[in-house]
Short mmCIF file of C-alpha atoms in Angstrom, two decimals:
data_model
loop_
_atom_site.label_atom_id
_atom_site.label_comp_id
_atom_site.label_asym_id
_atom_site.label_seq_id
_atom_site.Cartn_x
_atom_site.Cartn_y
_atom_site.Cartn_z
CA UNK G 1 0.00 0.00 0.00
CA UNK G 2 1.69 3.03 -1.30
CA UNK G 3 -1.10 5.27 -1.74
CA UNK G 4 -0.18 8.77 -0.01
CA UNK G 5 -3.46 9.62 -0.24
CA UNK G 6 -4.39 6.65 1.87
CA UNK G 7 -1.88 6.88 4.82
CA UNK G 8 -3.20 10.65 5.02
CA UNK G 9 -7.08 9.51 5.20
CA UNK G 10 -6.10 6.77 7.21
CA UNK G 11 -4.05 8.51 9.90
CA UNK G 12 -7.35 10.79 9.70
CA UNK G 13 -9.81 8.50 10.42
CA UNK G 14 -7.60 6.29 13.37
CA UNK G 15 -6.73 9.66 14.75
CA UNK G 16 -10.78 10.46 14.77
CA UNK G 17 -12.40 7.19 15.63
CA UNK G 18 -9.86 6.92 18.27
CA UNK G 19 -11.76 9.94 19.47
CA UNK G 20 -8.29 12.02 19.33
CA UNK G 21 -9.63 15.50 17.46
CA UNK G 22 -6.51 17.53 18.05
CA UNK G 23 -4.81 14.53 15.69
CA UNK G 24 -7.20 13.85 13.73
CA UNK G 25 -7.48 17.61 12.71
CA UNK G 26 -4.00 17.76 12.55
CA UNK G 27 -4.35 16.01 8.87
CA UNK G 28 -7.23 18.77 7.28
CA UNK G 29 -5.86 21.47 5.45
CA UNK G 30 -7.38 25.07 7.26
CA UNK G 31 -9.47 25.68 4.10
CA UNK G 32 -10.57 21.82 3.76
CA UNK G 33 -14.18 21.60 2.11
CA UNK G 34 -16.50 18.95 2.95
CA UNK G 35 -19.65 17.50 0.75
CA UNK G 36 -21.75 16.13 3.88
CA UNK G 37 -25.37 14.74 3.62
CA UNK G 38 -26.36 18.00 5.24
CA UNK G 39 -24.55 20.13 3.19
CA UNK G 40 -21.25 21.80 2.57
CA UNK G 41 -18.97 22.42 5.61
CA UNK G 42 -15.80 24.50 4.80
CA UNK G 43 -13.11 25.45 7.15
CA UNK G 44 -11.24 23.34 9.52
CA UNK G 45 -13.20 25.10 12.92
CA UNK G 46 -16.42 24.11 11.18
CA UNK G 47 -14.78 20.36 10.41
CA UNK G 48 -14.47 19.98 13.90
CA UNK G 49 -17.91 21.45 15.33
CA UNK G 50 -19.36 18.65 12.58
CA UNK G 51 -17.21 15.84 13.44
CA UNK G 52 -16.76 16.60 17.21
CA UNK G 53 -20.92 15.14 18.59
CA UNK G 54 -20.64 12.09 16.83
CA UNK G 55 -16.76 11.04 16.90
CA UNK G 56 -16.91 12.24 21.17
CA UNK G 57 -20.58 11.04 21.95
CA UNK G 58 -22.42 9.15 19.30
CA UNK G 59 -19.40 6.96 18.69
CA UNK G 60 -19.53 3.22 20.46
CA UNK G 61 -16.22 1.89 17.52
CA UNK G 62 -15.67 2.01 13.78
CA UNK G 63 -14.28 -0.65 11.91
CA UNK G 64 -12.89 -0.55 8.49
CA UNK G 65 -14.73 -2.34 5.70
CA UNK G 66 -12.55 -1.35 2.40
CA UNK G 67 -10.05 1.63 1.99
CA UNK G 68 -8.10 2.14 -1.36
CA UNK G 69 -5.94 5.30 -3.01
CA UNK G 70 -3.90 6.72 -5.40
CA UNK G 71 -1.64 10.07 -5.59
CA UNK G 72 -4.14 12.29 -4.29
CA UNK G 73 -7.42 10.50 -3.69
CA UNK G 74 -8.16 8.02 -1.20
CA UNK G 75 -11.99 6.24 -0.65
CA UNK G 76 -12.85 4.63 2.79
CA UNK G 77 -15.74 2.50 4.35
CA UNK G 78 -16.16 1.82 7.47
CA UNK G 79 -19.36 1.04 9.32
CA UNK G 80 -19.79 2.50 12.89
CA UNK G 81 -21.78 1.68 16.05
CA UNK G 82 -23.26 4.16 17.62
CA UNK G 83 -25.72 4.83 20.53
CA UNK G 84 -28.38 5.72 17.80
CA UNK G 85 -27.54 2.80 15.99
CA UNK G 86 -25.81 -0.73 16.12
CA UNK G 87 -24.59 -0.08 12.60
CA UNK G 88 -24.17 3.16 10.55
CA UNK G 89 -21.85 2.68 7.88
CA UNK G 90 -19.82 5.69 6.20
CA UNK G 91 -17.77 6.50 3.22
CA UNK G 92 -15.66 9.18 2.43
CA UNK G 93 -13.29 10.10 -1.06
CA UNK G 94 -10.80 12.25 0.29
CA UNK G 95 -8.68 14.60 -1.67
CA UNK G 96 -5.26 15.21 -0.60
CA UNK G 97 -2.73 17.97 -1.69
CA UNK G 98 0.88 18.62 0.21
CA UNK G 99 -0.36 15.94 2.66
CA UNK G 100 -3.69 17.57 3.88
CA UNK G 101 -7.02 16.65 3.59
CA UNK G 102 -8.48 19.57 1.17
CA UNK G 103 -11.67 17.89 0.58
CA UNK G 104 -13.97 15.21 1.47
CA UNK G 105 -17.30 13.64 -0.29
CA UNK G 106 -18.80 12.35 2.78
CA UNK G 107 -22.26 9.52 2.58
CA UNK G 108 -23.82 8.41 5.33
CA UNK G 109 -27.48 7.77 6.27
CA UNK G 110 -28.88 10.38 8.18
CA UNK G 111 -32.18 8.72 9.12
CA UNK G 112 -31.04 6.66 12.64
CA UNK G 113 -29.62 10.13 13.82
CA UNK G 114 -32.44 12.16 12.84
CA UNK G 115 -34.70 9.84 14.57
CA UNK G 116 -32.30 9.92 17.75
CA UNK G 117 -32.07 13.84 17.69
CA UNK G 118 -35.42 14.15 17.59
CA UNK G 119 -36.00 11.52 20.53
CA UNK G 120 -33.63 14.02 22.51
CA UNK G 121 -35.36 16.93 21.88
CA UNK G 122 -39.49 16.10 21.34
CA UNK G 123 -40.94 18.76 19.33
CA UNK G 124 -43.79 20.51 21.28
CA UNK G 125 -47.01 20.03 19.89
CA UNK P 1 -6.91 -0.74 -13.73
CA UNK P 2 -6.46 -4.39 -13.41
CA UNK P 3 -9.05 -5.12 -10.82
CA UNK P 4 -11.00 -8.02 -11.89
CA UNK P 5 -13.74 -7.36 -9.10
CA UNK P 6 -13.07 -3.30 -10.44
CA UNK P 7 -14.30 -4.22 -14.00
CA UNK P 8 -17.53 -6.30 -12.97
CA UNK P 9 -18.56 -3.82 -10.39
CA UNK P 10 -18.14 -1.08 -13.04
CA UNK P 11 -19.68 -3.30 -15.62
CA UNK P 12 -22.78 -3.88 -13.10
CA UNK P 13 -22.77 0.33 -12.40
CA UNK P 14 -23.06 1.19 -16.23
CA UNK P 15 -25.60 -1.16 -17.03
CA UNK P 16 -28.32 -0.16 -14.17
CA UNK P 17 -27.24 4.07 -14.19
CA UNK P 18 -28.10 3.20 -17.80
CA UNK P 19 -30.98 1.23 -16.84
CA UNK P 20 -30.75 -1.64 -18.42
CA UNK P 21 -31.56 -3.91 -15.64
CA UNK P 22 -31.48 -7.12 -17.21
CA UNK P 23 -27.95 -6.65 -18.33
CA UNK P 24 -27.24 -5.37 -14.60
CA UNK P 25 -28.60 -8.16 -13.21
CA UNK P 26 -26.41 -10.43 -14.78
CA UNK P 27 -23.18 -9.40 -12.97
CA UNK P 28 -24.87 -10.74 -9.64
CA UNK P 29 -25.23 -14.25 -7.86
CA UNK P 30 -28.25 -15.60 -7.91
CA UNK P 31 -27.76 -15.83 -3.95
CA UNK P 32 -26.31 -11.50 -3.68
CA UNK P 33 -26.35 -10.56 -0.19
CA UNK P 34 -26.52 -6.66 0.09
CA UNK P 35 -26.55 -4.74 3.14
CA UNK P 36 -28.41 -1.88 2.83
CA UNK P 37 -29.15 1.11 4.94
CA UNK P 38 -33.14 -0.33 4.99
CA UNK P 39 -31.56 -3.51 6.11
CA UNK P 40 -30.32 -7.16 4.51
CA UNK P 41 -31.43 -7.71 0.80
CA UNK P 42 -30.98 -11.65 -0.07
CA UNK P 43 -31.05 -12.90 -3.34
CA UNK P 44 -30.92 -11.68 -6.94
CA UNK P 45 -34.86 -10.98 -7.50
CA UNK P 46 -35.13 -9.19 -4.37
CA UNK P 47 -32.36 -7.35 -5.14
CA UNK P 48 -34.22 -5.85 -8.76
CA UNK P 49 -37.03 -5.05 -6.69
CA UNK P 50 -34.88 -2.57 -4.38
CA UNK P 51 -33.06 -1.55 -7.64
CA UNK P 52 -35.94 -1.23 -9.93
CA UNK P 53 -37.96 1.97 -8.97
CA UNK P 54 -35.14 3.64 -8.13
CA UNK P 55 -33.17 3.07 -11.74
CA UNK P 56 -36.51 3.68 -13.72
CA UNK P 57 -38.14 6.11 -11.96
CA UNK P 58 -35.78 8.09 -9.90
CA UNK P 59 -32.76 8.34 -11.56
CA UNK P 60 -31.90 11.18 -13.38
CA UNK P 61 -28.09 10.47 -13.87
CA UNK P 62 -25.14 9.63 -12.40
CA UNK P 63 -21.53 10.32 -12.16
CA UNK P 64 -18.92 8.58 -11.02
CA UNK P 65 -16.62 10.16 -7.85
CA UNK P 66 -14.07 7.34 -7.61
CA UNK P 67 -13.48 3.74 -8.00
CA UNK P 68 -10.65 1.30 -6.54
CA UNK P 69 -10.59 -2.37 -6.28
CA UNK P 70 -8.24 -5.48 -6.09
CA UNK P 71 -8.73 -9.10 -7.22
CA UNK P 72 -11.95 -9.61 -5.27
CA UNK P 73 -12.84 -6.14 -3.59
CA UNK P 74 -14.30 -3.14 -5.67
CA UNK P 75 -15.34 0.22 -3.64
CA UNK P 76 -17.32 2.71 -5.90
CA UNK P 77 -18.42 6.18 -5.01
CA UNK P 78 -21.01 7.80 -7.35
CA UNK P 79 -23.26 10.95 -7.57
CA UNK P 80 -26.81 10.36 -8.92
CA UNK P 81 -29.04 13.37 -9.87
CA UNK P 82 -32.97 11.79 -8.71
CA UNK P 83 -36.22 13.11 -8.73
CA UNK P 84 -36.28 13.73 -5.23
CA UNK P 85 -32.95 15.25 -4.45
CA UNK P 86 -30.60 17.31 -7.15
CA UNK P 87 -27.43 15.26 -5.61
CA UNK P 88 -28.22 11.90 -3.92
CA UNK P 89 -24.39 10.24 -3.52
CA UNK P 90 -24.22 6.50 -2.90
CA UNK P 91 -21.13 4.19 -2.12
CA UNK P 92 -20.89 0.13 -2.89
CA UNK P 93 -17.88 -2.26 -1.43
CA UNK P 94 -18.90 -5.07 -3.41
CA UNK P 95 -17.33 -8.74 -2.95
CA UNK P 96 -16.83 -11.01 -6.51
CA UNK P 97 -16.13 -14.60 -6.40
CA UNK P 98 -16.43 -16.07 -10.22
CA UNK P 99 -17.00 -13.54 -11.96
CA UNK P 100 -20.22 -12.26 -9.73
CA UNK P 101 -21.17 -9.98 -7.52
CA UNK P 102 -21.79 -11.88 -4.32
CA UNK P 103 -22.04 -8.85 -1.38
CA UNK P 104 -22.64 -5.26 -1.64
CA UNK P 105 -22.44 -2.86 1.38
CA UNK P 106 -24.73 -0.08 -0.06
CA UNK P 107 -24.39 3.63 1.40
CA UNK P 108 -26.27 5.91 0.98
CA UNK P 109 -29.08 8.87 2.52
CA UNK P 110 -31.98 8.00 2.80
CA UNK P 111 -33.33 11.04 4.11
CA UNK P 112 -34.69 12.53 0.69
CA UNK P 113 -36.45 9.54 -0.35
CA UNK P 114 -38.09 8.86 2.85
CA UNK P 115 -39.32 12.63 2.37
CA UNK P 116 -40.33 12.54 -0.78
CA UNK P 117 -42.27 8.91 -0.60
CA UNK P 118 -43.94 10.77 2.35
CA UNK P 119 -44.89 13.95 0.06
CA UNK P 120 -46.32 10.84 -2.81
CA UNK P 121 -48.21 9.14 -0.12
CA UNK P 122 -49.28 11.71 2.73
CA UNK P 123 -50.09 9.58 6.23
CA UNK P 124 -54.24 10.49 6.33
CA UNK P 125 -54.30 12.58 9.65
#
C-alpha cells in the first residue's frame, strides 16, 4: 500500500475514531471543504464542530470495511456503532494535496440520527 | 486498472445508471447478499425489486466520484441526480467470487427519499 493519499485519510480516520480530534485535525488542510449529507462544511473550525458530537458522543467503535488510493485521492468504508444505531456505515473520497485533507465527499445515512435527535429533543405540539 | 472485481462492479454500475436492468442483473449471484441502509437484501430478485424503482423512476443520472478495487474487492463512489434530491451520492464495497457480484455494502441517505415517498403518499391525519 503506497497510496499517499491513503496513509493521510487513514491517519485521519484512526486519529478520529480513536476519538483524538486535536490529531485527527491535525491532517485537514485550514481551508478543507466537505460534501456532507447536510450540506457543505468548509473550514477546519467548522470540520471539527461537525465531526466533534458524533466522533466524542455518538461513537460506540468504527471498523474498516474497504479503503483504497492513489496520488491524491483516497476512498474509505467503514461502518460504525453508535448509541443511535448498532450499525451506521460511512464512506468518504478524500482529496489530498501537500499531505492535507483539502476535501472530502462524505455519505452516510442520516435517518437513525435524525430519529435519535429528535427523541432528545421532542418537538412541542 | 487491473481489478478483476473493479471491472464487474463497473460493468454492473453502467448497465443499471443506464438502466438496463437485465444486463445489470447479470453481474450478480443468484444468492447476492446486500446490506443496505433499509436492512439485509438476499437474493438476486429481491435485489431488482430494491433496484428497480429507483433506476426507472428516480434516476436522473449519475456520475462517477471514484473507484478502486483489487482481485476480489471493488469500492465505488457515485453521484446520482434523482427526482427527489438534485445530488443523492451512494457508495458500494462489493465482494466477486467467479466472476459475480456476491455482497454489496450499499451507502447511501436515505433522508430525501423517505421525504419525498412521504410527500407521494401523505399519512391520512
Amino acid at each position: 500500500m503506497t497510496s499517499p493519499a491513503l496513509q493521510i485519510a487513514l491517519a485521519h480516520h484512526r486519529a478520529w475514531t480513536g476519538k483524538n480530534l486535536d490529531l485527527a485535525m491535525s491532517y485537514l488542510a485550514e481551508d478543507v471543504v466537505c460534501d456532507a449529507p447536510s450540506g457543505r462544511i468548509q473550514g477546519i473550525d467548522v470540520y471539527r464542530e461537525f465531526l466533534a458530537p458524533f466522533a466524542g458522543q455518538l461513537l460506540i467503535r468504527a471498523e474498516l470495511i474497504a479503503a483504497f488510493g492513489d496520488d491524491s485521492t483516497a476512498l474509505l468504508m467503514y461502518d460504525t456503532e453508535t448509541i443511535p444505531a448498532k450499525s451506521a456505515p460511512a464512506a468518504e473520497c478524500v482529496t489530498v494535496s501537500n499531505g492535507k485533507i483539502v476535501y472530502n465527499r462524505f455519505v452516510f445515512d442520516r435517518t437513525p440520527f435524525i430519529a435519535f435527535s429528535q427523541q432528545q429533543a421532542p418537538v412541542n405540539e
